Coordinates of C-alpha atoms in Angstrom, one line a residue:
Chain A
M86 CA 0.0 0.0 0.0
T87 CA 1.5 3.3 -1.0
G88 CA 0.5 6.6 0.6
N89 CA -2.4 7.2 2.9
I90 CA -5.7 8.5 1.6
P91 CA -6.8 11.1 4.2
I92 CA -10.1 10.3 5.8
T93 CA -11.9 13.6 6.2
K94 CA -14.5 14.1 8.9
T95 CA -18.2 14.5 8.2
Y96 CA -19.6 17.1 10.5
K97 CA -23.1 16.3 11.6
L98 CA -25.6 17.6 14.1
F99 CA -25.6 16.7 17.8
I100 CA -29.1 15.9 19.0
D101 CA -30.0 13.8 22.1
G102 CA -26.5 12.4 22.4
A103 CA -26.5 11.2 18.8
F104 CA -24.9 12.6 15.6
P105 CA -27.6 12.6 13.0
R106 CA -27.5 14.4 9.6
S107 CA -30.1 17.1 9.0
E108 CA -33.5 15.6 8.3
S109 CA -33.6 18.0 5.3
G110 CA -30.5 16.4 3.8
R111 CA -28.9 19.9 3.3
T112 CA -25.3 20.7 3.9
F113 CA -23.2 23.8 3.6
S114 CA -19.5 24.3 2.8
V115 CA -17.1 25.5 5.4
V116 CA -14.2 27.5 3.9
N117 CA -11.0 29.0 5.3
P118 CA -10.2 32.7 5.0
Q119 CA -8.6 31.9 1.6
G120 CA -11.9 30.6 0.4
E121 CA -10.7 26.9 0.2
L122 CA -13.1 24.2 1.2
I123 CA -12.3 22.6 4.6
A124 CA -15.4 20.6 5.2
N125 CA -19.1 20.1 4.6
A126 CA -21.3 20.5 7.6
S127 CA -25.0 19.7 8.1
Q128 CA -27.4 22.5 7.7
A129 CA -30.1 22.1 10.3
S130 CA -33.7 22.7 9.5
R131 CA -36.6 23.8 11.7
K132 CA -37.5 20.2 12.2
D133 CA -34.1 19.4 13.5
L134 CA -34.6 22.4 15.8
R135 CA -37.9 20.9 16.9
E136 CA -36.2 17.5 17.7
A137 CA -33.4 19.3 19.6
V138 CA -35.8 21.2 21.7
R139 CA -37.8 18.0 22.4
A140 CA -34.5 16.2 23.5
A141 CA -33.5 19.2 25.7
R142 CA -36.9 19.3 27.3
S143 CA -37.0 15.6 28.2
A144 CA -33.4 15.8 29.6
Q145 CA -34.0 18.9 31.7
N146 CA -35.7 17.5 34.8
T147 CA -33.2 14.7 35.3
W148 CA -30.2 17.1 34.7
A149 CA -31.6 19.6 37.2
S150 CA -32.3 17.0 39.8
R151 CA -28.7 15.8 39.8
T152 CA -26.9 17.2 42.9
A153 CA -25.1 20.4 42.3
Y154 CA -21.9 18.6 43.2
N155 CA -22.5 16.0 40.6
R156 CA -23.2 18.5 37.9
G157 CA -19.9 20.2 38.8
Q158 CA -18.0 17.0 38.6
I159 CA -19.4 16.2 35.2
L160 CA -18.5 19.6 33.9
Y161 CA -14.9 19.3 35.3
R162 CA -14.7 16.1 33.4
V163 CA -15.6 17.9 30.2
A164 CA -12.8 20.3 30.7
E165 CA -10.4 17.4 31.2
M166 CA -11.6 15.9 27.9
I167 CA -11.1 19.2 26.1
E168 CA -7.6 19.5 27.6
S169 CA -6.7 16.1 26.1
R170 CA -7.9 17.2 22.6
K171 CA -6.2 20.6 22.7
A172 CA -4.2 19.9 19.6
E173 CA -7.4 19.3 17.6
F174 CA -9.0 22.5 18.7
L175 CA -5.8 24.4 17.9
D176 CA -5.8 23.1 14.4
L177 CA -9.4 23.9 14.0
L178 CA -9.0 27.5 15.1
K179 CA -5.9 28.0 12.9
S180 CA -7.9 26.7 9.9
G181 CA -10.3 29.5 10.5
G182 CA -7.5 32.1 10.2
V183 CA -6.6 32.6 13.9
N184 CA -2.8 32.8 14.4
S185 CA -1.0 30.2 16.5
R186 CA -0.5 32.4 19.6
T187 CA -4.1 33.7 19.7
A188 CA -5.4 30.1 19.1
T189 CA -3.4 28.7 22.0
R190 CA -4.6 31.5 24.3
E191 CA -8.2 31.0 23.2
V192 CA -8.1 27.2 23.8
E193 CA -6.5 27.7 27.2
E194 CA -8.9 30.4 28.2
S195 CA -11.9 28.2 27.1
I196 CA -10.7 25.4 29.4
Q197 CA -10.1 27.8 32.3
R198 CA -13.6 29.3 31.9
W199 CA -15.2 25.9 31.7
V200 CA -13.6 24.9 35.0
W201 CA -14.4 28.3 36.5
Y202 CA -18.1 27.9 35.9
A203 CA -18.0 24.2 36.9
G204 CA -16.7 25.3 40.2
W205 CA -19.8 27.6 40.7
S206 CA -22.2 24.7 40.5
D207 CA -22.5 24.1 44.2
K208 CA -21.8 27.7 45.2
Y209 CA -24.0 30.0 43.2
S210 CA -27.2 29.3 45.0
Q211 CA -25.7 30.3 48.4
I212 CA -24.6 33.6 46.9
I213 CA -27.7 34.4 44.8
G214 CA -30.3 32.9 47.1
S215 CA -31.3 34.6 50.4
V216 CA -33.1 34.2 53.7
N217 CA -35.5 37.1 53.9
P218 CA -36.8 38.9 57.0
V219 CA -40.6 39.0 57.2
S220 CA -43.0 40.2 59.8
G221 CA -44.6 37.0 60.8
P222 CA -43.8 33.6 62.2
Y223 CA -42.3 32.3 58.9
F224 CA -39.0 31.3 57.5
N225 CA -38.8 33.0 54.2
F226 CA -36.2 32.1 51.7
T227 CA -35.5 32.6 48.1
V228 CA -33.8 29.9 46.1
P229 CA -32.7 30.0 42.4
E230 CA -34.0 27.4 40.0
P231 CA -33.0 26.7 36.4
T232 CA -35.4 28.3 33.9
G233 CA -35.6 25.2 31.7
V234 CA -34.6 24.9 28.0
V235 CA -32.3 27.6 26.8
G236 CA -31.6 28.4 23.1
I237 CA -28.1 29.7 22.5
I238 CA -26.9 31.6 19.5
P239 CA -23.2 32.0 20.3
P240 CA -20.9 34.6 18.7
S241 CA -19.0 33.0 15.8
E242 CA -15.8 34.9 16.7
P243 CA -13.9 33.7 18.7
S244 CA -15.5 30.4 17.9
M245 CA -14.4 28.3 20.9
L246 CA -14.4 30.9 23.6
G247 CA -17.7 32.3 22.3
L248 CA -19.5 29.0 22.6
V249 CA -17.9 28.0 26.0
S250 CA -18.7 31.4 27.5
R251 CA -22.4 31.2 26.6
L252 CA -23.0 27.4 27.1
V253 CA -21.5 26.6 30.4
P254 CA -23.1 29.3 32.6
A255 CA -26.5 28.1 31.1
I256 CA -26.1 24.4 31.8
V257 CA -24.3 24.6 35.2
S258 CA -27.5 25.4 37.0
G259 CA -29.5 22.6 35.5
N260 CA -30.8 24.1 32.3
T261 CA -30.5 22.2 29.1
A262 CA -29.4 23.9 25.9
V263 CA -30.0 24.0 22.1
V264 CA -27.0 25.7 20.5
I265 CA -27.1 27.1 16.9
S266 CA -23.7 27.6 15.4
E267 CA -22.9 29.1 12.0
G268 CA -20.1 29.1 9.4
H269 CA -16.6 28.0 10.4
S270 CA -17.4 28.0 14.1
S271 CA -19.7 25.1 13.4
L272 CA -16.6 22.9 13.3
T273 CA -15.5 23.9 16.7
A274 CA -19.0 23.4 18.0
I275 CA -19.4 19.9 16.7
T276 CA -15.9 19.0 18.0
I277 CA -17.1 20.2 21.4
A278 CA -20.1 17.9 20.9
E279 CA -17.8 15.0 20.4
V280 CA -16.1 15.9 23.7
L281 CA -19.6 16.1 25.4
A282 CA -20.6 12.7 23.8
T283 CA -17.6 11.0 25.4
S284 CA -17.8 12.7 28.8
D285 CA -20.5 12.0 31.3
V286 CA -23.0 14.8 30.3
P287 CA -26.3 13.0 29.8
S288 CA -27.9 12.9 26.4
G289 CA -30.0 15.9 25.5
V290 CA -28.5 18.3 28.0
V291 CA -26.5 20.0 25.2
N292 CA -27.8 19.8 21.6
I293 CA -25.8 21.5 18.9
L294 CA -27.2 22.5 15.5
T295 CA -25.2 24.0 12.7
G296 CA -26.4 26.0 9.8
D297 CA -27.9 29.5 9.4
Q298 CA -28.5 31.3 12.6
T299 CA -30.7 34.0 11.0
D300 CA -32.8 31.3 9.3
L301 CA -33.5 29.4 12.6
L302 CA -33.8 32.5 14.8
P303 CA -37.6 33.0 14.2
W304 CA -38.3 29.3 15.0
I305 CA -36.4 29.3 18.2
I306 CA -37.8 32.6 19.3
G307 CA -41.4 31.4 18.5
H308 CA -41.0 28.0 20.1
L309 CA -43.3 27.8 23.1
D310 CA -41.2 25.2 24.8
V311 CA -38.0 27.2 24.9
N312 CA -37.8 29.4 28.1
A313 CA -34.9 31.7 27.2
V314 CA -32.8 32.5 24.2
D315 CA -29.2 33.9 24.3
I316 CA -28.8 36.1 21.3
S317 CA -25.3 37.2 21.9
G318 CA -24.3 35.9 18.4
I319 CA -26.9 37.8 16.5
N320 CA -25.4 40.6 14.6
Q321 CA -27.2 43.9 14.3
D322 CA -28.2 43.8 10.7
V323 CA -30.7 41.0 11.4
D324 CA -34.3 42.2 11.3
L325 CA -34.7 42.7 15.0
T326 CA -38.5 42.9 14.9
I327 CA -38.2 39.1 15.0
L328 CA -37.2 39.5 18.6
E329 CA -40.6 41.1 19.5
E330 CA -42.0 37.6 19.0
A331 CA -40.3 36.6 22.2
S332 CA -42.6 38.8 24.2
S333 CA -45.7 37.0 22.9
N334 CA -44.6 33.8 24.7
V335 CA -42.9 35.6 27.6
K336 CA -39.5 34.3 26.6
R337 CA -36.3 35.8 28.2
L338 CA -33.8 37.2 25.8
V339 CA -30.2 37.6 26.9
S340 CA -27.2 39.2 25.2
R341 CA -23.7 39.3 26.6
K342 CA -20.2 40.1 25.5
V343 CA -17.7 37.3 25.0
D344 CA -15.1 38.6 27.5
E345 CA -17.7 38.6 30.4
E346 CA -17.1 36.0 33.0
S347 CA -19.3 36.4 36.1
L348 CA -21.9 35.0 38.4
E349 CA -24.4 37.2 36.7
L350 CA -24.2 35.1 33.6
I351 CA -25.4 32.1 35.6
S352 CA -28.3 34.1 37.0
D353 CA -29.3 35.1 33.5
F354 CA -30.9 31.7 33.2
L355 CA -32.4 31.3 36.7
E356 CA -35.8 31.8 38.2
M357 CA -36.1 32.9 41.8
K358 CA -38.5 30.9 43.9
T359 CA -39.6 32.3 47.3
V360 CA -40.8 29.9 49.9
W361 CA -42.8 30.7 53.1
H362 CA -42.4 28.1 55.8
P363 CA -44.1 28.4 59.1
I364 CA -41.9 28.5 62.2
G365 CA -43.0 26.1 64.9
R366 CA -42.8 22.6 66.2
Chain B
M168 CA -46.8 -23.4 10.6
S169 CA -49.2 -25.2 8.4
T170 CA -52.6 -23.9 7.3
S171 CA -55.4 -24.6 9.8
T172 CA -59.1 -23.9 9.7
I173 CA -61.4 -22.3 12.1
T174 CA -65.2 -22.1 12.1
S175 CA -67.1 -18.8 12.4
V176 CA -69.8 -18.9 15.1
E177 CA -72.0 -16.5 13.0
T178 CA -71.7 -18.0 9.6
G179 CA -70.9 -21.6 10.5
L180 CA -68.4 -21.7 7.7
P181 CA -64.8 -22.8 8.0
I182 CA -62.1 -20.2 7.4
R183 CA -58.5 -21.1 6.4
V184 CA -55.8 -19.6 8.6
T185 CA -52.8 -19.3 6.4
P186 CA -49.2 -18.8 7.7
V187 CA -47.6 -15.3 7.7
D188 CA -44.6 -14.3 5.7
E189 CA -42.7 -12.6 8.4
V190 CA -40.0 -10.9 6.3
S191 CA -42.4 -9.2 3.8
L192 CA -44.8 -8.3 6.6
E193 CA -42.1 -6.3 8.4
A194 CA -40.8 -4.9 5.2
R195 CA -44.3 -3.7 4.2
A196 CA -44.9 -2.2 7.7
S197 CA -41.7 -0.3 7.6
S198 CA -42.4 1.0 4.1
L199 CA -45.8 2.2 5.1
A200 CA -44.2 4.0 8.0
T201 CA -42.2 6.1 5.6
R202 CA -45.4 7.5 4.0
S203 CA -45.5 11.2 4.7
I204 CA -48.7 13.1 5.3
K205 CA -48.7 16.5 3.6
T206 CA -49.7 19.7 5.4
T207 CA -53.1 19.9 3.6
S208 CA -54.1 16.5 5.0
K209 CA -52.5 16.9 8.4
R210 CA -55.4 18.5 10.1
A211 CA -57.8 15.8 8.9
A212 CA -55.4 13.1 10.1
L213 CA -55.0 14.7 13.5
N214 CA -58.7 15.2 13.9
L215 CA -59.4 11.6 12.8
S216 CA -56.8 10.4 15.3
I217 CA -58.6 12.2 18.1
R218 CA -62.0 10.9 17.0
C219 CA -60.6 7.4 17.2
I220 CA -59.0 7.6 20.6
D221 CA -60.2 5.5 23.5
L222 CA -58.9 7.8 26.3
T223 CA -57.6 5.3 28.8
T224 CA -56.8 5.2 32.5
L225 CA -56.2 1.8 33.9
E226 CA -54.3 2.3 37.1
G227 CA -54.7 1.0 40.6
A228 CA -54.6 4.6 41.7
D229 CA -57.6 5.7 39.7
T230 CA -60.2 7.7 41.6
P231 CA -63.7 8.9 40.6
E232 CA -62.3 12.4 40.4
K233 CA -59.5 11.3 38.1
V234 CA -62.0 9.6 35.9
A235 CA -64.2 12.7 35.9
S236 CA -61.3 14.9 34.7
L237 CA -60.5 12.3 32.1
C238 CA -64.1 12.5 30.9
Q239 CA -63.9 16.3 30.7
K240 CA -60.8 16.0 28.5
A241 CA -62.6 13.3 26.4
K242 CA -65.5 15.6 25.8
R243 CA -63.5 18.8 25.1
P244 CA -59.9 17.9 24.4
D245 CA -58.8 21.5 23.9
P246 CA -60.8 23.8 26.1
A247 CA -59.6 26.8 24.1
N248 CA -60.7 25.4 20.7
V249 CA -64.2 24.1 20.0
D250 CA -63.2 22.8 16.6
V251 CA -61.2 20.0 18.2
P252 CA -63.5 16.9 18.0
Q253 CA -64.3 14.7 21.1
V254 CA -62.7 11.3 21.5
A255 CA -64.5 8.0 20.8
A256 CA -64.6 6.7 24.3
V257 CA -63.1 6.6 27.7
C258 CA -61.7 3.3 28.9
V259 CA -61.7 2.5 32.6
Y260 CA -61.9 -0.3 35.1
P261 CA -65.5 -1.7 36.0
E262 CA -65.4 0.0 39.4
M263 CA -65.1 3.4 37.6
V264 CA -67.8 2.8 35.0
E265 CA -70.6 4.5 36.8
H266 CA -68.5 7.6 37.4
A267 CA -67.6 7.7 33.7
V268 CA -71.2 7.2 32.6
E269 CA -72.3 10.0 34.8
A270 CA -69.5 12.3 33.6
T271 CA -70.0 11.6 29.9
K272 CA -73.9 11.6 29.9
G273 CA -75.4 13.2 26.8
S274 CA -72.0 13.9 25.2
G275 CA -71.8 11.0 22.7
V276 CA -68.5 9.9 24.3
K277 CA -68.8 6.1 24.9
V278 CA -67.7 4.3 28.0
A279 CA -65.6 1.3 27.6
S280 CA -64.7 -1.0 30.5
V281 CA -62.1 -3.6 30.7
A282 CA -63.5 -6.7 32.3
G283 CA -62.9 -10.5 32.7
A284 CA -59.9 -10.4 35.1
F285 CA -58.0 -7.8 33.0
P286 CA -55.0 -7.9 32.3
S287 CA -54.2 -11.6 32.8
G288 CA -57.6 -13.2 32.2
L289 CA -56.8 -16.0 34.5
S290 CA -59.6 -16.2 36.9
T291 CA -62.4 -18.8 36.6
L292 CA -64.7 -18.3 33.6
D293 CA -67.7 -17.8 35.8
A294 CA -66.0 -15.0 37.7
R295 CA -65.0 -13.4 34.4
T296 CA -68.5 -13.6 32.8
A297 CA -69.9 -12.2 36.0
D298 CA -67.4 -9.4 35.9
I299 CA -68.5 -8.6 32.3
A300 CA -72.2 -8.8 33.1
D301 CA -71.6 -6.4 36.0
A302 CA -69.7 -3.9 33.9
V303 CA -72.6 -4.0 31.4
R304 CA -75.1 -3.5 34.1
R305 CA -73.2 -0.5 35.4
G306 CA -73.7 1.1 32.0
A307 CA -70.6 0.3 29.9
D308 CA -71.2 0.7 26.1
E309 CA -68.2 -1.5 25.2
I310 CA -66.3 -4.2 27.0
D311 CA -62.6 -5.0 26.5
I312 CA -61.6 -8.5 27.5
V313 CA -58.4 -10.4 27.2
L314 CA -57.9 -13.6 25.2
N315 CA -57.0 -16.5 27.5
R316 CA -53.4 -16.7 26.3
S317 CA -52.7 -19.5 28.8
A318 CA -55.2 -21.8 27.1
F319 CA -54.3 -20.6 23.6
L320 CA -50.6 -21.1 24.0
A321 CA -51.0 -24.4 25.6
G322 CA -52.7 -25.6 22.4
D323 CA -56.2 -25.5 23.8
E324 CA -57.6 -23.2 21.2
K325 CA -61.1 -24.7 21.7
R326 CA -61.2 -23.5 25.2
A327 CA -59.9 -20.0 24.3
F328 CA -62.6 -19.9 21.6
E329 CA -65.4 -21.0 23.8
E330 CA -64.5 -18.5 26.5
I331 CA -64.9 -15.7 24.0
V332 CA -68.2 -17.1 22.9
A333 CA -69.3 -17.1 26.6
S334 CA -68.0 -13.6 27.1
K335 CA -69.9 -12.4 24.1
E336 CA -73.1 -13.9 25.5
A337 CA -72.4 -12.1 28.8
C338 CA -72.1 -8.8 26.9
G339 CA -75.4 -9.1 25.1
E340 CA -75.8 -6.2 22.7
V341 CA -72.8 -4.4 24.1
H342 CA -69.7 -4.2 21.8
L343 CA -67.0 -6.7 22.7
K344 CA -63.3 -6.0 22.1
V345 CA -60.9 -8.9 22.5
I346 CA -57.3 -8.1 23.5
L347 CA -54.8 -10.5 22.1
E348 CA -51.8 -9.2 24.0
V349 CA -49.7 -9.8 20.9
G350 CA -46.4 -9.3 22.8
E351 CA -47.1 -12.6 24.6
L352 CA -48.0 -14.6 21.6
G353 CA -44.5 -15.1 20.3
S354 CA -44.9 -15.1 16.5
Y355 CA -46.9 -13.5 13.7
D356 CA -48.4 -16.9 12.9
K357 CA -49.9 -17.0 16.4
I358 CA -51.1 -13.4 16.2
R359 CA -52.9 -14.2 12.9
Q360 CA -54.3 -17.4 14.4
A361 CA -55.5 -15.6 17.6
S362 CA -57.0 -12.8 15.5
M363 CA -59.0 -15.3 13.4
L364 CA -60.0 -17.2 16.5
A365 CA -61.3 -14.1 18.3
M366 CA -63.2 -12.9 15.2
A367 CA -64.7 -16.3 14.6
A368 CA -65.9 -16.4 18.2
G369 CA -67.8 -13.2 17.7
A370 CA -65.5 -10.3 18.7
D371 CA -66.7 -7.0 17.4
F372 CA -63.2 -5.6 17.7
I373 CA -59.8 -7.2 18.1
K374 CA -57.2 -5.2 20.0
T375 CA -53.5 -5.5 20.2
S376 CA -52.5 -5.1 23.8
T377 CA -53.5 -4.4 27.3
G378 CA -50.8 -1.7 27.6
K379 CA -49.6 -3.5 30.7
I380 CA -46.6 -5.1 29.2
S381 CA -43.6 -3.5 27.6
Q382 CA -43.8 -5.5 24.4
A383 CA -47.1 -3.9 23.3
S384 CA -48.4 -2.8 20.0
S385 CA -46.1 -2.4 17.0
L386 CA -46.7 -1.5 13.4
P387 CA -45.9 -5.0 11.9
R388 CA -48.2 -6.6 14.5
M389 CA -50.9 -4.2 13.7
L390 CA -50.5 -5.0 10.0
C391 CA -50.6 -8.7 10.7
M392 CA -53.9 -8.2 12.6
A393 CA -55.3 -5.9 9.9
E394 CA -54.6 -8.5 7.2
A395 CA -56.4 -11.1 9.4
V396 CA -59.4 -8.7 9.6
R397 CA -59.3 -8.2 5.9
D398 CA -59.3 -11.9 5.2
F399 CA -62.0 -12.6 7.7
T400 CA -64.2 -9.9 6.3
Y401 CA -63.6 -11.2 2.8
H402 CA -64.8 -14.7 3.8
T403 CA -67.7 -13.8 6.1
N404 CA -68.8 -10.3 5.1
I405 CA -68.7 -9.3 8.8
P406 CA -66.7 -6.1 9.2
V407 CA -64.7 -6.5 12.4
G408 CA -63.1 -3.4 14.0
I409 CA -59.5 -3.1 15.1
K410 CA -57.9 -1.3 18.0
A411 CA -54.3 -0.5 18.6
A412 CA -53.2 0.1 22.2
G413 CA -50.0 0.3 24.2
G414 CA -47.0 2.5 23.5
I415 CA -48.7 4.9 21.0
R416 CA -47.6 8.3 22.3
T417 CA -47.0 10.5 19.4
A418 CA -49.2 11.9 16.6
K419 CA -46.7 10.5 14.1
Q420 CA -47.1 7.0 15.4
A421 CA -50.9 7.4 15.2
W422 CA -50.5 8.5 11.5
H423 CA -48.5 5.3 10.8
Y424 CA -51.4 3.2 12.2
L425 CA -53.9 5.2 10.1
V426 CA -51.8 4.6 7.0
V427 CA -51.6 0.8 7.8
I428 CA -55.4 0.6 8.3
A429 CA -56.2 2.7 5.2
E430 CA -53.8 0.6 3.0
T431 CA -54.9 -2.7 4.3
L432 CA -58.6 -2.4 5.0
G433 CA -59.5 0.7 3.0
T434 CA -61.0 4.0 4.0
D435 CA -64.2 2.2 5.3
W436 CA -62.2 1.5 8.4
L437 CA -61.1 5.1 9.0
N438 CA -63.8 5.9 11.5
P439 CA -64.3 5.3 15.2
E440 CA -66.9 2.5 14.5
R441 CA -64.1 0.3 13.1
F442 CA -60.8 1.8 14.3
R443 CA -59.7 2.8 17.7
I444 CA -56.5 3.8 19.4
G445 CA -56.2 3.1 23.1
A446 CA -54.0 5.8 24.6
S447 CA -53.6 8.4 27.3
S448 CA -50.6 10.6 26.5
L449 CA -51.2 10.5 22.7
L450 CA -54.0 13.0 22.9
N451 CA -51.7 15.7 24.3
D452 CA -49.2 15.2 21.5
V453 CA -52.0 15.5 18.9
L454 CA -53.2 18.7 20.5
L455 CA -49.7 20.1 20.4
Q456 CA -49.5 19.3 16.7
L457 CA -52.9 21.0 16.1
K458 CA -51.7 24.1 18.0
H459 CA -48.6 24.2 15.7
L460 CA -50.8 24.0 12.6
D461 CA -53.0 26.8 13.9
S462 CA -50.4 29.2 15.2
G463 CA -47.3 28.3 13.2
Y464 CA -45.3 28.1 16.4
Y465 CA -44.0 24.9 17.9
S466 CA -45.8 24.3 21.1
G467 CA -44.8 22.5 24.3
P468 CA -46.2 20.4 27.2
D469 CA -46.7 23.5 29.3
Y470 CA -49.6 24.4 27.1
V471 CA -51.7 21.3 27.6
T472 CA -53.2 19.7 30.7
V473 CA -51.2 17.5 33.0
D474 CA -53.1 14.2 33.2

């Protein structure tokens, strides 16, 4: 046998722990900054979105009912898995036109950020929650709960840090996520999906679609079973009247900058529950 | 399996029970499951699915109140939309029949009762027929009994047959559905044979499963039973109804069953007089699909009742 024929990877979607092609059969070409074809990726349709939301919804209760400690451990594990595949992520980022030094910094920062949020899993509720003084014989306390299913439209640049910065604060508290990635950053997103699939994150907690964010935006905004949508990746020339739809189904919209790393980003996707409990024997 | 014959109680004529070609049966069932229903027909298919539902609650924890709320849902599946049709029937235990009759009075929703030592069917025949007669006396419009799989699988088809005849007598004019519990029969040949046996003994409906075992209804099994109904009807001119139950939870699954029925038995069977789906969670999924058709938005379980 002379010479190896390179086996190129088929980038597919990540729904409910599996890697299906788009039900529509459509794909799109991912090119590097020189315009050369790097890969073909699946272009998700609204039906793929529907399936992803269904998977996220059915995984949400069990994910949220894991202990905070356990969720933290699982997320640490993901960071370890990314660490061991560092080289692959570096190559991917470089193929998108990022120089070697910046790429290294981005991958390292992504791992650090992943670990940072993982650490918050059993700590945020003590900080955000409260015991409230009330005039009556009651204990009154406020506890944070995950909002449910979160749609995430991450910024495409920087592709890895952008996704990690938006995804981890959403899922650490027990939300499940449907991510929509676009263009070259789809490759990073699906590679992260491969990491998730081989770590201990239960199926359906993170679902990743690739394709056209603008195309899928109205469907995720209008979907009644999605509780919040992170629109950090939507650029301003999109018809923003679409976002008004979110108010018709009381959906929370969140937009953050990539360099933000704070507890507030976790509370973006929390609901506060206040409980009155009578004092007495 | 070789060909056997069975004699119909009503016509007195023998019917040949031919063996089943397992491979082509499964191939045909899976090809029918790929049939897509276009948007223009979707609403009709969804409404038809609802009209054919036997809304079921068969749990030890059933209470009169739970049955009453089930009946409300049966009469008016979507409180916000009067265009959604009511279901065919509610299906309950005999103890709950009177409550269901009371709650559905005047609505046209029928009351079906399981009876005859459901789900095993293994008490004495006298006890079973008394159970059936009791459910009828309480006002059930339809009775769902189980085939005596124990006798049938032991080779005593005669006894299984005669017990259905006796049950039919206990029912009087009330419709009798015979549950074959196909998951326990072991092969398509047995399913076909049991279907023929039940129909020949006078069943008005044959039904796939009790819903109490995990190996319940499946599309090939339904197709096998539908083909038995087709052949029986061809020989006897008696149109027997067919009911799918157990594990049917999504609108899409319901469509697959509708397609199998339409392609095997014809559109004469696409109505609640001849086709039923026994289900509880299916109704909510169908309602969600209807909401999607109406609004254009994907809906979610927060927007239908928790049963």
